[in-house]
CSV table of C-alpha atoms in Angstrom, one decimal:
chain,number,residue,atom,x,y,z
A,1,MET,CA,0.1,0.1,0.0
A,2,GLY,CA,2.8,2.0,1.0
A,3,ARG,CA,4.8,1.7,-2.4
A,4,TRP,CA,1.4,2.2,-4.3
A,5,ILE,CA,0.7,6.1,-2.6
A,6,CYS,CA,4.8,6.6,-3.2
A,7,CYS,CA,4.4,5.8,-6.7
A,8,LEU,CA,1.0,7.7,-7.1
A,9,ARG,CA,2.9,11.0,-5.5
A,10,SER,CA,5.8,10.6,-8.1
A,11,ARG,CA,3.0,10.3,-11.3
A,12,VAL,CA,1.1,13.5,-9.8
A,13,ALA,CA,5.0,15.2,-9.1
A,14,ASP,CA,5.2,14.3,-13.0
A,15,SER,CA,2.0,15.7,-14.1
A,16,LEU,CA,2.2,19.0,-12.3
A,17,MET,CA,6.3,19.9,-13.4
A,18,LEU,CA,4.8,19.0,-17.0
A,19,LEU,CA,1.7,21.2,-16.9
A,20,LEU,CA,4.2,24.0,-15.5
A,21,VAL,CA,6.3,23.3,-18.6
A,22,LEU,CA,3.5,24.0,-20.7
A,23,ALA,CA,2.4,27.5,-18.9
A,24,LEU,CA,5.4,28.7,-19.3
A,25,SER,CA,5.8,28.0,-22.9
A,26,CYS,CA,2.1,29.5,-23.3
A,27,ASN,CA,3.0,33.0,-21.6
A,28,PRO,CA,5.4,34.6,-23.1
A,29,SER,CA,6.3,37.0,-20.3
A,30,THR,CA,7.3,34.3,-17.7
A,31,ALA,CA,9.1,32.5,-20.2
A,32,ALA,CA,11.2,35.7,-20.9
A,33,THR,CA,11.6,35.8,-17.1
A,34,ALA,CA,12.6,31.9,-17.0
A,35,SER,CA,15.1,32.3,-19.5
A,36,PRO,CA,17.0,35.5,-19.4
A,37,SER,CA,18.6,33.9,-22.7
A,38,ALA,CA,15.4,34.5,-24.5
A,39,PRO,CA,15.1,38.1,-27.1
A,40,HIS,CA,12.8,40.6,-25.7
A,41,ILE,CA,9.7,41.6,-28.2
A,42,LYS,CA,8.6,44.9,-29.0
A,43,PRO,CA,7.0,46.9,-31.0
A,44,SER,CA,8.5,48.1,-33.7
A,45,TYR,CA,7.9,50.8,-36.5
A,46,SER,CA,8.8,49.7,-40.4
A,47,PHE,CA,10.4,51.7,-42.4
A,48,GLY,CA,11.0,51.8,-45.6
A,49,ARG,CA,14.0,52.2,-47.8
A,50,THR,CA,12.2,54.7,-50.0
A,51,PHE,CA,10.9,56.3,-47.4
A,52,LEU,CA,14.5,57.3,-46.3
A,53,GLY,CA,15.8,57.4,-49.6
A,54,LEU,CA,18.6,54.4,-48.7
A,55,ASP,CA,17.0,53.2,-51.9
A,56,LYS,CA,19.0,56.1,-53.9
A,57,CYS,CA,22.1,56.2,-52.3
A,58,ASN,CA,25.1,56.5,-53.4
A,59,ALA,CA,23.1,59.8,-54.9
A,60,CYS,CA,22.0,60.4,-52.0
A,61,ILE,CA,23.3,62.6,-48.7
A,62,GLY,CA,24.8,59.9,-46.4
A,63,THR,CA,24.3,57.3,-44.1
A,64,SER,CA,25.7,59.0,-40.2
A,65,ILE,CA,22.3,58.9,-38.5
A,66,CYS,CA,20.7,55.5,-39.8
A,67,LYS,CA,21.4,53.4,-37.0
A,68,LYS,CA,19.5,55.9,-34.9
A,69,PHE,CA,16.4,55.8,-37.0
A,70,PHE,CA,16.4,51.7,-37.4
A,71,LYS,CA,17.3,51.6,-33.5
A,72,GLU,CA,14.1,54.4,-32.9
A,73,GLU,CA,16.2,56.8,-31.4
A,74,ILE,CA,15.0,59.2,-33.5
A,75,ARG,CA,10.6,59.5,-33.7
A,76,PHE,CA,8.6,61.7,-35.6
A,77,ASP,CA,6.2,63.4,-33.3
A,78,THR,CA,3.0,61.3,-34.9
A,79,TRP,CA,5.0,58.5,-34.1
A,80,LEU,CA,2.6,57.6,-30.4
A,81,SER,CA,1.8,54.1,-31.1
A,82,SER,CA,3.2,51.1,-33.4
A,83,ARG,CA,0.0,51.6,-34.6
A,84,LEU,CA,0.8,54.8,-36.4
A,85,LYS,CA,2.2,54.9,-39.9
A,86,LEU,CA,4.5,56.8,-41.1
A,87,PRO,CA,4.1,60.7,-42.2
A,88,PRO,CA,3.6,61.4,-45.6
A,89,SER,CA,6.8,61.2,-48.1
A,90,TYR,CA,5.8,63.7,-50.1
A,91,LEU,CA,5.9,66.6,-47.0
A,92,LEU,CA,9.5,68.7,-47.0
A,93,SER,CA,10.5,68.9,-43.0
A,94,TYR,CA,8.9,67.3,-40.3
A,95,SER,CA,9.1,68.0,-36.8
A,96,GLY,CA,10.9,64.8,-34.3
A,97,ASN,CA,12.5,63.4,-31.6
A,98,TYR,CA,16.2,62.5,-30.5
A,99,THR,CA,17.3,60.4,-27.5
A,100,ASP,CA,21.2,59.1,-26.9
A,101,ASP,CA,20.0,57.4,-23.8
A,102,ALA,CA,16.7,56.3,-24.1
A,103,LYS,CA,15.1,58.9,-21.6
A,104,SER,CA,15.7,62.3,-22.5
A,105,TRP,CA,14.5,63.1,-25.9
A,106,ARG,CA,15.0,66.5,-28.1
A,107,LEU,CA,13.2,68.5,-30.3
A,108,VAL,CA,14.8,67.7,-33.9
A,109,ASP,CA,14.1,69.4,-37.2
A,110,ILE,CA,13.9,66.1,-40.1
A,111,THR,CA,14.3,67.9,-43.7
A,112,ARG,CA,14.6,67.3,-47.5
A,113,LEU,CA,16.6,69.0,-49.5
A,114,THR,CA,13.9,69.5,-51.9
A,115,SER,CA,10.7,68.2,-52.6
A,116,LYS,CA,10.0,64.2,-52.9
A,117,TYR,CA,8.4,65.4,-56.4
A,118,ARG,CA,12.2,67.7,-57.7
A,119,HIS,CA,14.2,64.6,-56.0
A,120,ASP,CA,11.8,62.1,-58.2
A,121,GLN,CA,12.2,64.6,-61.2
A,122,ALA,CA,15.6,64.7,-60.8
A,123,ASP,CA,16.4,61.2,-60.8
A,124,LYS,CA,13.9,60.7,-63.7
A,125,ARG,CA,15.9,63.5,-65.6
A,126,ILE,CA,19.7,61.5,-64.3
A,127,CYS,CA,18.6,58.5,-66.5
A,128,THR,CA,16.8,59.9,-69.9
A,129,SER,CA,19.8,62.7,-70.4
A,130,LEU,CA,22.5,60.0,-69.2
A,131,LEU,CA,21.1,56.7,-70.2
A,132,LYS,CA,18.1,57.5,-72.3
A,133,THR,CA,15.9,55.4,-70.6
A,134,LYS,CA,12.9,55.8,-67.8
A,135,THR,CA,14.9,54.3,-65.1
A,136,CYS,CA,18.2,53.6,-64.3
A,137,SER,CA,20.9,52.9,-61.4
A,138,LEU,CA,21.2,56.8,-60.9
A,139,GLU,CA,24.5,56.0,-58.9
A,140,ARG,CA,26.2,53.6,-62.7
A,141,ALA,CA,24.4,56.9,-64.3
A,142,LEU,CA,26.3,59.7,-62.4
A,143,ARG,CA,29.8,57.6,-61.9
A,144,ARG,CA,29.8,58.1,-66.1
A,145,THR,CA,29.5,61.6,-66.0
A,146,HIS,CA,32.8,63.8,-67.1
A,147,ARG,CA,32.2,65.8,-63.8
A,148,PHE,CA,32.6,62.6,-61.6
A,149,GLN,CA,35.2,60.8,-63.4
A,150,LYS,CA,37.3,64.3,-62.5
A,151,TRP,CA,36.4,63.8,-58.9
A,152,LEU,CA,37.9,60.6,-59.2
A,153,ARG,CA,40.9,61.1,-60.6
A,154,ALA,CA,41.5,64.2,-57.6
A,155,LYS,CA,43.6,64.7,-54.9
A,156,ARG,CA,42.3,68.5,-53.9
A,157,LEU,CA,38.4,69.8,-54.0
A,158,THR,CA,39.5,72.1,-56.3
A,159,PRO,CA,37.4,75.3,-58.5
A,160,ASP,CA,37.2,73.9,-61.1
A,161,LEU,CA,35.3,70.4,-60.0
A,162,VAL,CA,32.4,72.6,-58.9
A,163,GLN,CA,32.1,75.1,-62.0
A,164,GLY,CA,28.6,75.2,-62.8
A,165,LEU,CA,26.9,74.1,-59.7
A,166,SER,CA,23.7,75.9,-58.8
A,167,SER,CA,24.6,76.1,-55.0
A,168,PRO,CA,25.0,80.2,-54.4
A,169,MET,CA,27.7,78.8,-51.9
A,170,LEU,CA,29.8,77.6,-55.1
A,171,ARG,CA,28.9,80.4,-56.9
A,172,CYS,CA,32.1,82.2,-56.3
A,173,PRO,CA,34.4,79.6,-54.7
A,174,SER,CA,37.6,79.7,-53.2
A,175,GLN,CA,40.6,77.3,-52.8
A,176,ARG,CA,40.4,78.5,-48.8
A,177,LEU,CA,36.3,77.6,-49.0
A,178,LEU,CA,37.0,74.0,-50.8
A,179,ASP,CA,39.3,72.9,-48.7
A,180,ARG,CA,37.5,73.2,-45.2
A,181,ILE,CA,34.0,71.4,-46.8
A,182,VAL,CA,36.9,68.6,-47.7
A,183,ARG,CA,38.2,69.0,-44.1
A,184,ARG,CA,34.8,68.8,-42.2
A,185,TYR,CA,32.9,66.9,-44.3
A,186,ALA,CA,30.9,64.6,-41.4
A,187,GLU,CA,29.7,62.0,-43.1
A,188,VAL,CA,33.3,60.5,-43.3
A,189,PRO,CA,35.5,59.9,-40.2
A,190,ASP,CA,37.1,63.2,-39.9
A,191,ALA,CA,40.9,63.5,-41.1
A,192,GLY,CA,41.4,66.7,-40.5
A,193,SER,CA,43.6,67.1,-44.4
A,194,ILE,CA,42.3,69.1,-47.3
A,195,TYR,CA,43.0,66.2,-49.2
A,196,MET,CA,40.4,64.1,-50.9
A,197,ASP,CA,42.6,60.8,-49.5
A,198,HIS,CA,40.2,59.7,-47.6
A,199,LEU,CA,37.0,60.0,-49.1
A,200,THR,CA,35.8,56.5,-50.8
A,201,ASP,CA,34.1,56.8,-54.4
A,202,ARG,CA,31.2,56.5,-52.3
A,203,ASP,CA,32.0,59.7,-50.2
A,204,LYS,CA,32.5,61.7,-53.3
A,205,LEU,CA,29.2,60.8,-54.9
A,206,ARG,CA,27.9,61.8,-52.1
A,207,LEU,CA,29.4,65.3,-51.2
A,208,LEU,CA,29.2,66.1,-55.3
A,209,TYR,CA,25.1,64.7,-55.0
A,210,THR,CA,24.7,67.4,-51.8
A,211,LEU,CA,26.8,70.0,-53.4
A,212,SER,CA,24.2,69.7,-56.2
A,213,VAL,CA,21.1,69.6,-54.8
A,214,ASN,CA,21.5,71.7,-51.9
A,215,SER,CA,24.4,72.9,-49.7
A,216,HIS,CA,22.3,73.6,-46.5
A,217,PRO,CA,23.7,70.6,-44.9
A,218,ILE,CA,27.5,71.3,-45.8
A,219,LEU,CA,27.0,74.9,-44.3
A,220,LEU,CA,26.0,73.3,-41.1
A,221,GLN,CA,29.2,71.2,-41.1
A,222,ILE,CA,31.8,73.4,-42.2
A,223,PHE,CA,30.8,76.4,-40.0
A,224,PRO,CA,29.3,74.7,-36.8
A,225,ASP,CA,27.6,76.7,-34.1
A,226,VAL,CA,30.1,74.9,-31.4
A,227,GLU,CA,31.9,77.7,-32.9
A,228,GLY,CA,29.1,80.9,-32.3
A,229,TRP,CA,28.2,80.2,-36.3
A,230,PRO,CA,24.1,81.1,-37.0
A,231,PHE,CA,23.2,77.9,-37.9
A,232,PRO,CA,21.5,74.4,-36.0
A,233,ARG,CA,23.8,71.9,-35.1
A,234,TYR,CA,24.0,69.2,-37.9
A,235,LEU,CA,23.0,65.9,-36.4
A,236,GLY,CA,23.4,63.4,-39.8
A,237,SER,CA,21.8,62.1,-42.4
A,238,CYS,CA,20.5,59.2,-43.8
A,239,GLY,CA,19.0,58.4,-47.2
A,240,ARG,CA,18.1,61.8,-48.2
A,241,LEU,CA,17.0,63.0,-45.0
A,242,VAL,CA,18.7,65.5,-42.9
A,243,VAL,CA,18.4,65.5,-39.0
A,244,SER,CA,19.3,68.9,-37.5
A,245,ALA,CA,18.5,71.1,-33.8
A,246,SER,CA,14.8,72.5,-34.1
A,247,THR,CA,14.0,75.6,-34.7
A,248,ARG,CA,10.7,77.6,-35.2
A,249,PRO,CA,10.0,79.2,-38.0
A,250,LEU,CA,10.3,83.4,-37.5
A,251,ARG,CA,6.7,83.8,-39.4
A,252,ASP,CA,5.2,82.0,-35.8
A,253,PHE,CA,6.8,85.4,-34.1
A,254,TYR,CA,4.7,88.0,-36.4
A,255,GLY,CA,2.3,87.8,-34.0
A,256,ALA,CA,4.0,88.3,-30.5
A,257,ALA,CA,4.3,90.6,-28.6
A,258,PRO,CA,6.3,93.8,-29.0
A,259,GLU,CA,9.1,93.6,-27.2
A,260,VAL,CA,9.6,89.8,-28.4
A,261,ALA,CA,9.1,91.4,-31.6
A,262,ALA,CA,11.8,93.9,-31.5
A,263,ASP,CA,14.2,91.4,-29.7
A,264,LEU,CA,14.2,89.2,-32.7
A,265,ALA,CA,14.4,92.5,-34.9
A,266,LEU,CA,17.5,93.5,-33.4
A,267,GLN,CA,19.1,89.6,-33.3
A,268,LEU,CA,18.7,89.4,-37.3
A,269,LEU,CA,20.6,92.9,-37.6
A,270,ALA,CA,23.1,90.9,-35.6
A,271,VAL,CA,23.1,88.0,-37.6
A,272,LEU,CA,23.4,89.7,-40.6
A,273,ARG,CA,26.4,92.0,-39.5
A,274,SER,CA,28.2,89.2,-38.4
A,275,MET,CA,27.4,87.4,-41.5
A,276,GLY,CA,29.3,90.3,-43.3
A,277,THR,CA,31.9,90.8,-41.3
A,278,ASN,CA,33.7,88.2,-39.3
A,279,ASP,CA,37.5,86.7,-37.9
A,280,LEU,CA,37.9,84.0,-41.5
A,281,ASN,CA,37.0,87.0,-43.6
A,282,TYR,CA,34.2,85.5,-45.4
A,283,PHE,CA,31.3,87.5,-46.4
A,284,PHE,CA,27.9,85.6,-46.5
A,285,TYR,CA,25.0,87.2,-48.7
A,286,PHE,CA,21.4,85.9,-49.4
A,287,THR,CA,20.2,85.1,-52.8
A,288,HIS,CA,16.5,85.0,-51.6
A,289,VAL,CA,14.5,85.5,-48.2
A,290,ASP,CA,11.3,84.1,-46.5
A,291,ALA,CA,9.6,83.8,-43.4
A,292,GLY,CA,11.2,80.2,-43.0
A,293,THR,CA,15.2,81.3,-43.7
A,294,PHE,CA,15.0,82.3,-40.0
A,295,GLY,CA,14.6,80.0,-37.1
A,296,VAL,CA,14.2,80.3,-33.1
A,297,PHE,CA,15.1,78.2,-30.8
A,298,SER,CA,13.8,77.7,-27.3
A,299,ASN,CA,15.2,79.9,-25.6
A,300,GLY,CA,14.6,82.7,-27.6
A,301,HIS,CA,17.8,82.7,-29.9
A,302,LEU,CA,17.6,84.0,-33.5
A,303,PHE,CA,19.4,81.7,-36.2
A,304,ILE,CA,19.6,80.7,-39.6
A,305,ARG,CA,17.0,77.9,-40.5
A,306,ASP,CA,17.5,77.8,-44.0
A,307,ALA,CA,20.7,77.9,-45.6
A,308,SER,CA,20.3,76.8,-49.0
A,309,MET,CA,19.6,80.2,-50.4
A,310,LEU,CA,22.9,81.8,-49.1
A,311,GLY,CA,26.0,82.8,-51.0
A,312,ILE,CA,29.7,83.1,-49.8
A,313,ILE,CA,32.4,85.6,-51.2
A,314,ASP,CA,36.1,85.0,-49.5
A,315,LYS,CA,37.2,88.7,-48.7
A,316,GLU,CA,40.5,87.0,-48.7
A,317,GLU,CA,41.4,85.3,-51.3
A,318,GLY,CA,38.4,86.0,-53.8
A,319,SER,CA,36.6,83.8,-56.4
A,320,GLN,CA,38.8,81.3,-58.1
A,321,LEU,CA,36.4,81.1,-61.4
A,322,THR,CA,35.3,83.8,-63.6
A,323,ASP,CA,31.4,84.5,-65.0
A,324,GLY,CA,32.7,82.5,-68.4
A,325,GLN,CA,33.4,79.2,-65.9
A,326,GLN,CA,30.4,79.8,-63.4
A,327,GLU,CA,28.2,79.0,-67.0
A,328,TYR,CA,29.3,76.0,-67.4
A,329,LYS,CA,26.8,73.1,-67.1
A,330,ASP,CA,26.0,69.4,-66.8
A,331,ILE,CA,23.6,67.2,-65.3
A,332,PHE,CA,25.0,68.1,-62.1
A,333,SER,CA,24.0,71.5,-62.5
A,334,CYS,CA,20.0,71.5,-63.3
A,335,LEU,CA,19.3,68.8,-60.7
A,336,THR,CA,16.9,71.5,-59.2
A,337,VAL,CA,17.1,74.1,-61.2
A,338,ASP,CA,16.5,75.2,-64.2
A,339,CYS,CA,19.0,74.4,-66.7
A,340,GLN,CA,18.3,78.4,-68.5
A,341,SER,CA,18.8,79.9,-65.2
A,342,ALA,CA,21.6,82.1,-65.0
A,343,PHE,CA,24.2,83.1,-62.4
A,344,VAL,CA,24.6,86.2,-60.3
A,345,SER,CA,28.5,87.7,-61.6
A,346,CYS,CA,30.8,87.1,-58.4
A,347,ASN,CA,31.3,91.1,-58.9
A,348,SER,CA,27.7,92.3,-58.7
A,349,ILE,CA,27.4,90.9,-54.7
A,350,ARG,CA,26.8,94.2,-52.8
A,351,GLU,CA,27.7,94.0,-48.5
A,352,LYS,CA,24.0,96.0,-48.4
A,353,HIS,CA,22.6,92.5,-50.5
A,354,SER,CA,21.1,91.3,-47.5
A,355,LEU,CA,20.3,94.6,-45.5
A,356,VAL,CA,18.0,95.4,-48.3
A,357,MET,CA,15.9,92.0,-48.5
A,358,VAL,CA,15.2,91.9,-45.4
A,359,CYS,CA,13.8,94.8,-44.8
A,360,GLN,CA,11.4,94.2,-47.7
A,361,GLU,CA,10.6,91.1,-46.6
A,362,LEU,CA,10.6,90.4,-43.0
A,363,LEU,CA,11.2,93.2,-40.8
A,364,PRO,CA,7.7,95.1,-41.9
A,365,LYS,CA,5.9,91.3,-41.4
A,366,LEU,CA,7.4,91.2,-38.2
A,367,LEU,CA,7.1,95.1,-36.9
A,368,LYS,CA,4.2,95.9,-38.3
A,369,GLY,CA,1.1,98.2,-36.1
A,370,LYS,CA,3.6,96.7,-32.6
A,371,PHE,CA,4.3,100.2,-31.4
A,372,LEU,CA,2.6,103.5,-30.4
A,373,GLN,CA,3.1,106.3,-32.3
A,374,PRO,CA,5.6,108.4,-33.0
A,375,VAL,CA,7.9,104.9,-32.5
A,376,GLN,CA,5.9,103.4,-35.2
A,377,GLU,CA,5.9,105.6,-37.0
A,378,LYS,CA,10.6,106.2,-37.4
A,379,ILE,CA,10.6,102.4,-37.6
A,380,ASP,CA,8.2,102.2,-40.7
A,381,SER,CA,10.2,105.1,-42.1
A,382,PHE,CA,13.6,103.5,-41.3
A,383,LEU,CA,12.3,100.4,-42.9
A,384,GLN,CA,11.0,101.8,-46.1
A,385,HIS,CA,14.2,104.0,-46.5
A,386,CYS,CA,16.4,100.4,-45.7
A,387,ALA,CA,14.4,98.8,-48.6
A,388,SER,CA,14.2,101.4,-51.0
A,389,GLY,CA,18.5,101.3,-50.6
A,390,LEU,CA,19.6,99.5,-53.8
A,391,ALA,CA,21.6,102.7,-54.9
A,392,ASP,CA,22.5,104.2,-51.7
A,393,ASP,CA,24.6,102.2,-49.4
A,394,GLN,CA,25.3,104.6,-46.9
A,395,GLY,CA,22.0,105.7,-46.7
A,396,VAL,CA,20.7,101.5,-45.9
A,397,ASN,CA,23.4,101.3,-43.4
A,398,GLU,CA,22.5,104.8,-41.5
A,399,ALA,CA,18.6,104.0,-41.6
A,400,VAL,CA,19.3,99.9,-40.2
A,401,ALA,CA,21.8,101.5,-37.4
A,402,LYS,CA,18.9,104.4,-36.1
A,403,LEU,CA,17.2,101.8,-36.2
A,404,ALA,CA,18.7,99.1,-33.9
A,405,GLU,CA,19.0,102.0,-31.6
A,406,LEU,CA,15.2,102.8,-31.4
A,407,LEU,CA,14.5,99.0,-31.4
A,408,LYS,CA,17.0,98.5,-28.5
A,409,PRO,CA,15.2,100.2,-25.3
A,410,LEU,CA,11.6,98.4,-26.7
A,411,ARG,CA,12.9,94.6,-25.4
A,412,SER,CA,12.7,93.6,-22.5
A,413,CYS,CA,14.7,91.6,-19.9
A,414,ASP,CA,13.2,88.5,-18.4
A,415,SER,CA,13.2,84.7,-18.6
A,416,ARG,CA,10.9,84.6,-22.0
A,417,PHE,CA,14.8,85.6,-23.4
A,418,ALA,CA,16.8,83.0,-21.8
A,419,TYR,CA,19.2,83.1,-24.4
A,420,ARG,CA,20.8,86.5,-22.6
A,421,TYR,CA,18.9,85.9,-19.0
A,422,PRO,CA,19.8,86.9,-16.4
A,423,ASP,CA,22.7,88.5,-18.0
A,424,CYS,CA,20.9,91.4,-19.6
A,425,LYS,CA,20.1,92.4,-15.8
A,426,TYR,CA,23.8,93.2,-15.3
A,427,SER,CA,25.0,93.8,-18.4
A,428,ASP,CA,24.9,97.7,-20.5
A,429,LYS,CA,24.7,95.6,-23.8
A,430,TYR,CA,21.2,95.0,-23.5
């Protein structure tokens, strides 16, 4: 009898053990706890290579930040749950969040160098003009061009290699500026050299493609914010998307309080002044400005949000291209602009050029109707004088100086202006 009871107990114990094993295998969370080696399963966002533009590489910007996209350390604002799809691919820019530790997140701007429609049109143009087909390998087609073959043989980026590119930054290039581009190109390991030995064939094509489509990310790399330049921080690229620190466009502040408008107007004038006179002896000028050209960080600091329309003249070396060389055009000259458009002569750029445009396009919208008379009347008068001063350099400078003096006492010193608070309490500068 005792032996039978022992056997029965043994069988019951075996049955209970079997039930426990079955229960663990049916419950993923329990199984994961019981077996540390089991993989952790979490919802994942579905990224398409087409959305990022990776299917177009190496006719793209770069891949330095792709890992953060795929590890979900960069998220779009609409990614509130795994059920939501990616935002529409036809948008030019997206608001996103970026993290280094998965705990603290900061806002970033995710942008395309041009609209997806323009990208697609440029891709078709490459295939039809170079290979006479509707679709093709963009990389193979661009590699066969005379310009890129010259890039492959070149040890150094010289003015003849960028002649005819539509970017305003390269309309009047100097060797010093081109050396700076190679030395600080952030999509490759930093070599600190002016020679292109550390650039692979792939790297050279990506750099040439970026310069041909939109030089905005290159400007952010070679004139970084940490050195005091008024640009948002470049964080990296993936395919045809660029990630940089987030700013709100100036248009969002057209209805701001008078003291905020006065502060932003003064910052805008100071940025233009610094772009005309700086320690490196580069003269920056705009070929176009609009309400999205400038942006404002959360601390109230104004920056250049879109540098795509920014040209550079080297006051130390001057341009090493003649106007005849500027007119040279090939497929790289026509990726995002009409090939028939004429280039602006380097000799025709004046120092007041950007000031006049800002007085015409931005400051009237920012300062209109903000102040009591007679202050508002004086502001409007100075702006009108500045906006119509194309033929009078001295008049523009005087109008801008008087406008700045009028605006200085109209701004306030409080926590809304974190970029200069509480310093403004103890400094006559403010």
